PDB file of C-alpha atoms in Angstrom:
ATOM      1  CA  MET A   1     130.065 111.861  86.491  1.00  0.00           C
ATOM      2  CA  ARG A   2     129.534 115.434  85.364  1.00  0.00           C
ATOM      3  CA  LEU A   3     126.038 116.684  84.628  1.00  0.00           C
ATOM      4  CA  SER A   4     125.592 118.970  81.633  1.00  0.00           C
ATOM      5  CA  GLU A   5     124.555 122.583  82.075  1.00  0.00           C
ATOM      6  CA  ASP A   6     121.262 121.712  80.358  1.00  0.00           C
ATOM      7  CA  GLN A   7     120.598 119.031  82.983  1.00  0.00           C
ATOM      8  CA  MET A   8     121.466 121.401  85.813  1.00  0.00           C
ATOM      9  CA  GLN A   9     119.293 124.185  84.394  1.00  0.00           C
ATOM     10  CA  HIS A  10     116.369 121.814  83.834  1.00  0.00           C
ATOM     11  CA  TYR A  11     116.599 120.725  87.470  1.00  0.00           C
ATOM     12  CA  ARG A  12     116.609 124.346  88.631  1.00  0.00           C
ATOM     13  CA  ASP A  13     113.767 125.419  86.338  1.00  0.00           C
ATOM     14  CA  GLU A  14     111.502 122.358  86.260  1.00  0.00           C
ATOM     15  CA  GLY A  15     112.403 120.579  89.507  1.00  0.00           C
ATOM     16  CA  TYR A  16     113.796 117.428  87.907  1.00  0.00           C
ATOM     17  CA  THR A  17     116.293 116.051  85.419  1.00  0.00           C
ATOM     18  CA  VAL A  18     116.938 112.640  83.855  1.00  0.00           C
ATOM     19  CA  VAL A  19     120.388 111.038  83.760  1.00  0.00           C
ATOM     20  CA  ARG A  20     120.785 108.183  81.318  1.00  0.00           C
ATOM     21  CA  GLY A  21     123.005 105.295  82.382  1.00  0.00           C
ATOM     22  CA  LEU A  22     123.646 106.499  85.920  1.00  0.00           C
ATOM     23  CA  ILE A  23     124.525 102.916  86.817  1.00  0.00           C
ATOM     24  CA  THR A  24     125.309  99.979  84.552  1.00  0.00           C
ATOM     25  CA  ALA A  25     122.797  97.345  83.517  1.00  0.00           C
ATOM     26  CA  ALA A  26     124.831  94.811  85.502  1.00  0.00           C
ATOM     27  CA  GLU A  27     124.648  96.926  88.667  1.00  0.00           C
ATOM     28  CA  ALA A  28     120.913  97.438  88.216  1.00  0.00           C
ATOM     29  CA  GLY A  29     120.454  93.741  87.494  1.00  0.00           C
ATOM     30  CA  GLY A  30     122.218  92.773  90.703  1.00  0.00           C
ATOM     31  CA  VAL A  31     119.788  94.858  92.749  1.00  0.00           C
ATOM     32  CA  ARG A  32     116.789  93.545  90.827  1.00  0.00           C
ATOM     33  CA  ASP A  33     117.859  89.910  91.219  1.00  0.00           C
ATOM     34  CA  ARG A  34     118.244  90.373  94.957  1.00  0.00           C
ATOM     35  CA  LEU A  35     114.808  91.961  95.179  1.00  0.00           C
ATOM     36  CA  MET A  36     113.322  88.918  93.496  1.00  0.00           C
ATOM     37  CA  GLY A  37     115.071  86.766  96.103  1.00  0.00           C
ATOM     38  CA  LEU A  38     113.688  88.879  98.934  1.00  0.00           C
ATOM     39  CA  MET A  39     110.227  88.571  97.460  1.00  0.00           C
ATOM     40  CA  GLU A  40     110.486  84.780  97.546  1.00  0.00           C
ATOM     41  CA  GLY A  41     111.630  84.770 101.171  1.00  0.00           C
ATOM     42  CA  ASP A  42     115.360  84.284 100.595  1.00  0.00           C
ATOM     43  CA  HIS A  43     116.484  86.377 103.568  1.00  0.00           C
ATOM     44  CA  ASP A  44     116.622  86.638 107.354  1.00  0.00           C
ATOM     45  CA  TRP A  45     115.859  90.360 107.508  1.00  0.00           C
ATOM     46  CA  PRO A  46     113.664  91.855 110.259  1.00  0.00           C
ATOM     47  CA  ASP A  47     110.033  92.375 109.230  1.00  0.00           C
ATOM     48  CA  LEU A  48     110.310  96.127 109.793  1.00  0.00           C
ATOM     49  CA  HIS A  49     112.054  96.466 106.414  1.00  0.00           C
ATOM     50  CA  PHE A  50     109.009  95.380 104.420  1.00  0.00           C
ATOM     51  CA  GLN A  51     105.726  96.720 103.123  1.00  0.00           C
ATOM     52  CA  VAL A  52     103.777  93.704 101.890  1.00  0.00           C
ATOM     53  CA  LEU A  53     100.574  92.636 100.192  1.00  0.00           C
ATOM     54  CA  ASP A  54      97.766  91.427 102.449  1.00  0.00           C
ATOM     55  CA  PRO A  55      99.236  88.302 104.139  1.00  0.00           C
ATOM     56  CA  SER A  56      95.769  86.745 104.314  1.00  0.00           C
ATOM     57  CA  LYS A  57      95.576  86.765 100.496  1.00  0.00           C
ATOM     58  CA  PHE A  58      99.142  86.802  99.153  1.00  0.00           C
ATOM     59  CA  ARG A  59     102.010  84.478 100.056  1.00  0.00           C
ATOM     60  CA  ASN A  60     105.303  83.628  98.352  1.00  0.00           C
ATOM     61  CA  LYS A  61     106.387  80.095  97.446  1.00  0.00           C
ATOM     62  CA  GLN A  62     107.758  79.568 100.964  1.00  0.00           C
ATOM     63  CA  GLY A  63     104.513  80.734 102.566  1.00  0.00           C
ATOM     64  CA  GLY A  64     105.965  84.087 103.624  1.00  0.00           C
ATOM     65  CA  PHE A  65     105.158  87.730 102.960  1.00  0.00           C
ATOM     66  CA  VAL A  66     105.082  89.218  99.444  1.00  0.00           C
ATOM     67  CA  PRO A  67     107.010  92.526  99.593  1.00  0.00           C
ATOM     68  CA  VAL A  68     106.050  95.525  97.466  1.00  0.00           C
ATOM     69  CA  GLY A  69     108.379  97.942  99.257  1.00  0.00           C
ATOM     70  CA  VAL A  70     111.719  97.346 100.942  1.00  0.00           C
ATOM     71  CA  GLN A  71     112.813 100.067 103.365  1.00  0.00           C
ATOM     72  CA  ARG A  72     116.509 100.948 103.855  1.00  0.00           C
ATOM     73  CA  PRO A  73     117.954  97.861 102.145  1.00  0.00           C
ATOM     74  CA  ALA A  74     121.378  99.564 101.903  1.00  0.00           C
ATOM     75  CA  GLY A  75     121.781  98.937 105.617  1.00  0.00           C
ATOM     76  CA  GLN A  76     121.342  95.202 105.114  1.00  0.00           C
ATOM     77  CA  GLU A  77     123.367  94.090 102.092  1.00  0.00           C
ATOM     78  CA  ALA A  78     126.242  95.380  99.983  1.00  0.00           C
ATOM     79  CA  VAL A  79     124.446  94.916  96.650  1.00  0.00           C
ATOM     80  CA  PHE A  80     122.088  97.728  97.686  1.00  0.00           C
ATOM     81  CA  LYS A  81     124.691  99.860  99.480  1.00  0.00           C
ATOM     82  CA  ASP A  82     126.958  99.814  96.422  1.00  0.00           C
ATOM     83  CA  VAL A  83     124.218 101.508  94.410  1.00  0.00           C
ATOM     84  CA  ALA A  84     122.885 103.759  97.198  1.00  0.00           C
ATOM     85  CA  ASP A  85     126.448 105.092  97.696  1.00  0.00           C
ATOM     86  CA  HIS A  86     127.477 104.858  94.033  1.00  0.00           C
ATOM     87  CA  PRO A  87     130.094 107.468  93.031  1.00  0.00           C
ATOM     88  CA  ASN A  88     127.967 108.597  90.061  1.00  0.00           C
ATOM     89  CA  LEU A  89     124.956 109.068  92.342  1.00  0.00           C
ATOM     90  CA  GLN A  90     126.917 110.961  94.978  1.00  0.00           C
ATOM     91  CA  SER A  91     128.526 113.167  92.342  1.00  0.00           C
ATOM     92  CA  ALA A  92     125.212 114.033  90.688  1.00  0.00           C
ATOM     93  CA  MET A  93     123.610 114.768  94.067  1.00  0.00           C
ATOM     94  CA  SER A  94     126.469 117.033  95.100  1.00  0.00           C
ATOM     95  CA  GLN A  95     126.227 119.000  91.859  1.00  0.00           C
ATOM     96  CA  LEU A  96     122.439 119.381  92.042  1.00  0.00           C
ATOM     97  CA  LEU A  97     122.360 120.337  95.725  1.00  0.00           C
ATOM     98  CA  GLY A  98     125.457 122.518  95.578  1.00  0.00           C
ATOM     99  CA  GLY A  99     127.751 121.011  98.186  1.00  0.00           C
ATOM    100  CA  PRO A 100     128.681 117.933 100.225  1.00  0.00           C
ATOM    101  CA  VAL A 101     125.779 115.510 100.602  1.00  0.00           C
ATOM    102  CA  LYS A 102     124.704 112.642 102.856  1.00  0.00           C
ATOM    103  CA  ARG A 103     122.319 109.790 102.160  1.00  0.00           C
ATOM    104  CA  LEU A 104     118.986 110.276 103.925  1.00  0.00           C
ATOM    105  CA  THR A 105     117.150 107.048 103.129  1.00  0.00           C
ATOM    106  CA  ASP A 106     116.545 104.424 100.443  1.00  0.00           C
ATOM    107  CA  GLN A 107     113.625 102.287  99.326  1.00  0.00           C
ATOM    108  CA  ALA A 108     113.279  99.544  96.735  1.00  0.00           C
ATOM    109  CA  LEU A 109     109.958  99.057  94.936  1.00  0.00           C
ATOM    110  CA  ILE A 110     108.531  95.886  93.387  1.00  0.00           C
ATOM    111  CA  LYS A 111     105.418  95.919  91.216  1.00  0.00           C
ATOM    112  CA  ARG A 112     104.115  92.463  90.373  1.00  0.00           C
ATOM    113  CA  PRO A 113     101.921  91.477  87.393  1.00  0.00           C
ATOM    114  CA  GLY A 114      98.218  91.942  88.026  1.00  0.00           C
ATOM    115  CA  ILE A 115      98.818  94.329  90.951  1.00  0.00           C
ATOM    116  CA  SER A 116      98.671  97.939  89.841  1.00  0.00           C
ATOM    117  CA  GLY A 117     101.104  99.540  92.272  1.00  0.00           C
ATOM    118  CA  GLU A 118      99.998 102.986  91.095  1.00  0.00           C
ATOM    119  CA  SER A 119     100.990 105.945  93.257  1.00  0.00           C
ATOM    120  CA  PHE A 120      99.488 109.430  93.229  1.00  0.00           C
ATOM    121  CA  TYR A 121     100.966 112.891  93.135  1.00  0.00           C
ATOM    122  CA  HIS A 122     102.763 113.853  96.324  1.00  0.00           C
ATOM    123  CA  GLN A 123     105.792 115.755  97.620  1.00  0.00           C
ATOM    124  CA  ASP A 124     108.464 113.807  99.488  1.00  0.00           C
ATOM    125  CA  SER A 125     108.988 116.605 101.988  1.00  0.00           C
ATOM    126  CA  TYR A 126     105.416 116.092 103.172  1.00  0.00           C
ATOM    127  CA  TYR A 127     106.813 112.863 104.679  1.00  0.00           C
ATOM    128  CA  TRP A 128     110.364 113.915 105.537  1.00  0.00           C
ATOM    129  CA  ARG A 129     110.084 117.681 106.175  1.00  0.00           C
ATOM    130  CA  VAL A 130     113.430 118.363 104.539  1.00  0.00           C
ATOM    131  CA  ASP A 131     114.011 122.089 104.195  1.00  0.00           C
ATOM    132  CA  PRO A 132     113.628 123.753 100.765  1.00  0.00           C
ATOM    133  CA  GLN A 133     116.491 123.201  98.316  1.00  0.00           C
ATOM    134  CA  ARG A 134     118.269 120.805 100.681  1.00  0.00           C
ATOM    135  CA  GLY A 135     116.876 117.441  99.518  1.00  0.00           C
ATOM    136  CA  CYS A 136     116.897 115.431  96.296  1.00  0.00           C
ATOM    137  CA  ASN A 137     115.586 111.995  95.375  1.00  0.00           C
ATOM    138  CA  ALA A 138     116.932 109.678  92.662  1.00  0.00           C
ATOM    139  CA  TRP A 139     114.515 107.118  91.195  1.00  0.00           C
ATOM    140  CA  ILE A 140     116.547 104.469  89.373  1.00  0.00           C
ATOM    141  CA  ALA A 141     114.853 102.162  86.870  1.00  0.00           C
ATOM    142  CA  LEU A 142     115.730  98.476  87.305  1.00  0.00           C
ATOM    143  CA  ASP A 143     113.476  97.540  84.357  1.00  0.00           C
ATOM    144  CA  GLU A 144     112.323  99.271  81.199  1.00  0.00           C
ATOM    145  CA  VAL A 145     109.497 101.595  82.278  1.00  0.00           C
ATOM    146  CA  GLY A 146     106.932 103.608  80.353  1.00  0.00           C
ATOM    147  CA  ALA A 147     103.235 104.421  80.106  1.00  0.00           C
ATOM    148  CA  GLY A 148     101.280 101.731  81.921  1.00  0.00           C
ATOM    149  CA  ALA A 149     104.579 100.181  82.918  1.00  0.00           C
ATOM    150  CA  SER A 150     105.562 101.780  86.219  1.00  0.00           C
ATOM    151  CA  ALA A 151     107.160 104.932  84.778  1.00  0.00           C
ATOM    152  CA  LEU A 152     107.644 107.970  86.968  1.00  0.00           C
ATOM    153  CA  ALA A 153     105.624 111.097  86.127  1.00  0.00           C
ATOM    154  CA  ILE A 154     106.565 114.626  87.179  1.00  0.00           C
ATOM    155  CA  MET A 155     104.588 117.849  87.342  1.00  0.00           C
ATOM    156  CA  PRO A 156     107.196 120.346  86.108  1.00  0.00           C
ATOM    157  CA  GLY A 157     107.808 123.525  88.052  1.00  0.00           C
ATOM    158  CA  THR A 158     105.828 122.548  91.140  1.00  0.00           C
ATOM    159  CA  HIS A 159     108.878 123.142  93.332  1.00  0.00           C
ATOM    160  CA  ARG A 160     109.309 126.811  92.442  1.00  0.00           C
ATOM    161  CA  ASP A 161     107.682 128.484  95.438  1.00  0.00           C
ATOM    162  CA  TRP A 162     109.141 125.857  97.826  1.00  0.00           C
ATOM    163  CA  THR A 163     105.900 125.243  99.686  1.00  0.00           C
ATOM    164  CA  LEU A 164     104.119 122.078 100.744  1.00  0.00           C
ATOM    165  CA  VAL A 165     100.540 121.782  99.533  1.00  0.00           C
ATOM    166  CA  GLU A 166      97.861 120.022 101.560  1.00  0.00           C
ATOM    167  CA  HIS A 167      97.811 116.214 101.207  1.00  0.00           C
ATOM    168  CA  GLU A 168      95.237 113.580 102.135  1.00  0.00           C
ATOM    169  CA  GLN A 169      95.810 110.024 103.318  1.00  0.00           C
ATOM    170  CA  TYR A 170      94.758 106.985 101.298  1.00  0.00           C
ATOM    171  CA  PHE A 171      95.098 103.212 101.196  1.00  0.00           C
ATOM    172  CA  ASP A 172      96.612 101.462  98.187  1.00  0.00           C
ATOM    173  CA  GLU A 173      94.404  99.081  96.225  1.00  0.00           C
ATOM    174  CA  PRO A 174      95.009  96.332  97.139  1.00  0.00           C
ATOM    175  CA  ASN A 175      96.155  97.491 100.577  1.00  0.00           C
ATOM    176  CA  TYR A 176      99.811  97.451 101.505  1.00  0.00           C
ATOM    177  CA  TYR A 177     100.639  96.247 105.009  1.00  0.00           C
ATOM    178  CA  ASN A 178     103.424  96.930 107.468  1.00  0.00           C
ATOM    179  CA  ALA A 179     104.976  93.478 107.871  1.00  0.00           C
ATOM    180  CA  HIS A 180     106.204  94.328 111.379  1.00  0.00           C
ATOM    181  CA  THR A 181     102.928  95.627 112.847  1.00  0.00           C
ATOM    182  CA  GLY A 182     100.436  93.854 110.581  1.00  0.00           C
ATOM    183  CA  GLU A 183      98.588  97.123 110.000  1.00  0.00           C
ATOM    184  CA  ALA A 184      97.436  98.432 106.615  1.00  0.00           C
ATOM    185  CA  PHE A 185      99.768 101.174 105.419  1.00  0.00           C
ATOM    186  CA  GLN A 186      98.504 104.625 104.465  1.00  0.00           C
ATOM    187  CA  ARG A 187     100.253 107.069 102.153  1.00  0.00           C
ATOM    188  CA  TRP A 188      99.782 110.767 101.340  1.00  0.00           C
ATOM    189  CA  ARG A 189      98.575 112.288  98.076  1.00  0.00           C
ATOM    190  CA  ILE A 190      97.608 115.669  96.678  1.00  0.00           C
ATOM    191  CA  PRO A 191      93.812 115.511  96.355  1.00  0.00           C
ATOM    192  CA  THR A 192      93.225 117.744  93.297  1.00  0.00           C
ATOM    193  CA  VAL A 193      95.600 117.672  90.327  1.00  0.00           C
ATOM    194  CA  ASP A 194      95.406 118.990  86.761  1.00  0.00           C
ATOM    195  CA  PHE A 195      97.259 116.328  84.769  1.00  0.00           C
ATOM    196  CA  SER A 196      97.487 118.340  81.546  1.00  0.00           C
ATOM    197  CA  GLY A 197     101.014 119.586  82.172  1.00  0.00           C
ATOM    198  CA  GLU A 198     102.645 116.419  83.489  1.00  0.00           C
ATOM    199  CA  ALA A 199     105.824 114.893  82.050  1.00  0.00           C
ATOM    200  CA  LEU A 200     105.929 111.097  81.806  1.00  0.00           C
ATOM    201  CA  LEU A 201     109.480 109.724  81.970  1.00  0.00           C
ATOM    202  CA  PRO A 202     110.103 106.476  80.054  1.00  0.00           C
ATOM    203  CA  MET A 203     113.461 105.092  81.153  1.00  0.00           C
ATOM    204  CA  SER A 204     115.789 102.199  80.428  1.00  0.00           C
ATOM    205  CA  VAL A 205     117.593  99.995  82.937  1.00  0.00           C
ATOM    206  CA  GLY A 206     120.098 102.073  84.912  1.00  0.00           C
ATOM    207  CA  ASP A 207     118.590 105.458  84.031  1.00  0.00           C
ATOM    208  CA  ALA A 208     117.675 107.785  86.893  1.00  0.00           C
ATOM    209  CA  ALA A 209     115.280 110.665  87.448  1.00  0.00           C
ATOM    210  CA  PHE A 210     116.466 113.252  89.985  1.00  0.00           C
ATOM    211  CA  PHE A 211     113.861 115.562  91.535  1.00  0.00           C
ATOM    212  CA  THR A 212     113.575 117.942  94.473  1.00  0.00           C
ATOM    213  CA  ASN A 213     111.745 116.995  97.654  1.00  0.00           C
ATOM    214  CA  TYR A 214     109.103 119.603  96.762  1.00  0.00           C
ATOM    215  CA  THR A 215     108.469 118.450  93.169  1.00  0.00           C
ATOM    216  CA  TRP A 216     105.104 116.747  92.627  1.00  0.00           C
ATOM    217  CA  HIS A 217     105.549 113.205  91.314  1.00  0.00           C
ATOM    218  CA  ARG A 218     103.701 109.917  90.936  1.00  0.00           C
ATOM    219  CA  ALA A 219     104.243 106.451  89.407  1.00  0.00           C
ATOM    220  CA  GLU A 220     102.311 104.679  86.656  1.00  0.00           C
ATOM    221  CA  PRO A 221     100.550 101.370  87.361  1.00  0.00           C
ATOM    222  CA  ASN A 222     102.118  98.147  86.160  1.00  0.00           C
ATOM    223  CA  THR A 223      99.758  96.797  83.512  1.00  0.00           C
ATOM    224  CA  THR A 224     102.387  94.530  81.930  1.00  0.00           C
ATOM    225  CA  GLU A 225     102.786  90.783  82.355  1.00  0.00           C
ATOM    226  CA  GLY A 226     106.137  91.071  84.122  1.00  0.00           C
ATOM    227  CA  TYR A 227     107.592  92.453  87.336  1.00  0.00           C
ATOM    228  CA  LYS A 228     108.780  96.055  87.420  1.00  0.00           C
ATOM    229  CA  ALA A 229     111.284  97.261  89.993  1.00  0.00           C
ATOM    230  CA  ALA A 230     112.940 100.546  90.919  1.00  0.00           C
ATOM    231  CA  TYR A 231     115.321 101.834  93.575  1.00  0.00           C
ATOM    232  CA  ALA A 232     114.716 105.252  95.142  1.00  0.00           C
ATOM    233  CA  ILE A 233     117.555 106.886  97.094  1.00  0.00           C
ATOM    234  CA  ALA A 234     117.246 110.246  98.852  1.00  0.00           C
ATOM    235  CA  TYR A 235     120.111 112.571  99.755  1.00  0.00           C
ATOM    236  CA  TRP A 236     120.315 115.866 101.563  1.00  0.00           C
ATOM    237  CA  LEU A 237     122.763 118.742 101.653  1.00  0.00           C
ATOM    238  CA  GLY A 238     125.200 118.471 104.573  1.00  0.00           C
ATOM    239  CA  GLU A 239     123.647 118.010 107.991  1.00  0.00           C
ATOM    240  CA  ARG A 240     119.923 118.350 108.583  1.00  0.00           C
TER     241      ARG A 240
END
């Protein structure tokens, strides 16, 4: 896959770019179907892979956890690894980062009906501390996404000075729990944001948004009547 010069320039100038049809609908559907299986307890994975809804309130049909986040699934099954190491993804990452790349991490996201799943503006390098211009994240839509339907939103140009702004910790509502430790999970967010300049990114199945590890981004709540899923895969340039 070759990115256009417009896509490359938009990434450099605005801190993100959108690639339509990065993977096929069939490839995206395979990942989504497996996520639905994981959610219903069809697995023997260690608990450490899962962020879940409060086990005292939410259980799947088998009485097990209800995942909302699946950490590093590419290390568990080929259906995830095939997408996390997809030639189109690796090619796009190499072009955007300007050299050979390696996969840093991956995370699958499941937003169920009636549970918002909204996230707030943050920078990925506040978690990972990847050096400026060395990291990129791809957020791949496994469902149609849009306003009120789990779409990604970007604050253009927030990467330009390559600095991390101060974040605060917060709990999701309802709380997400670490399935391994049983503790409520806290995330980081930027406390004060002017939303007037944001870009909302509606996407179709298999589309991907690429953004730097310093670009401010968030995700819309899921206010629809169906599940919404996405797969986020991070790469970095060469060795850390």
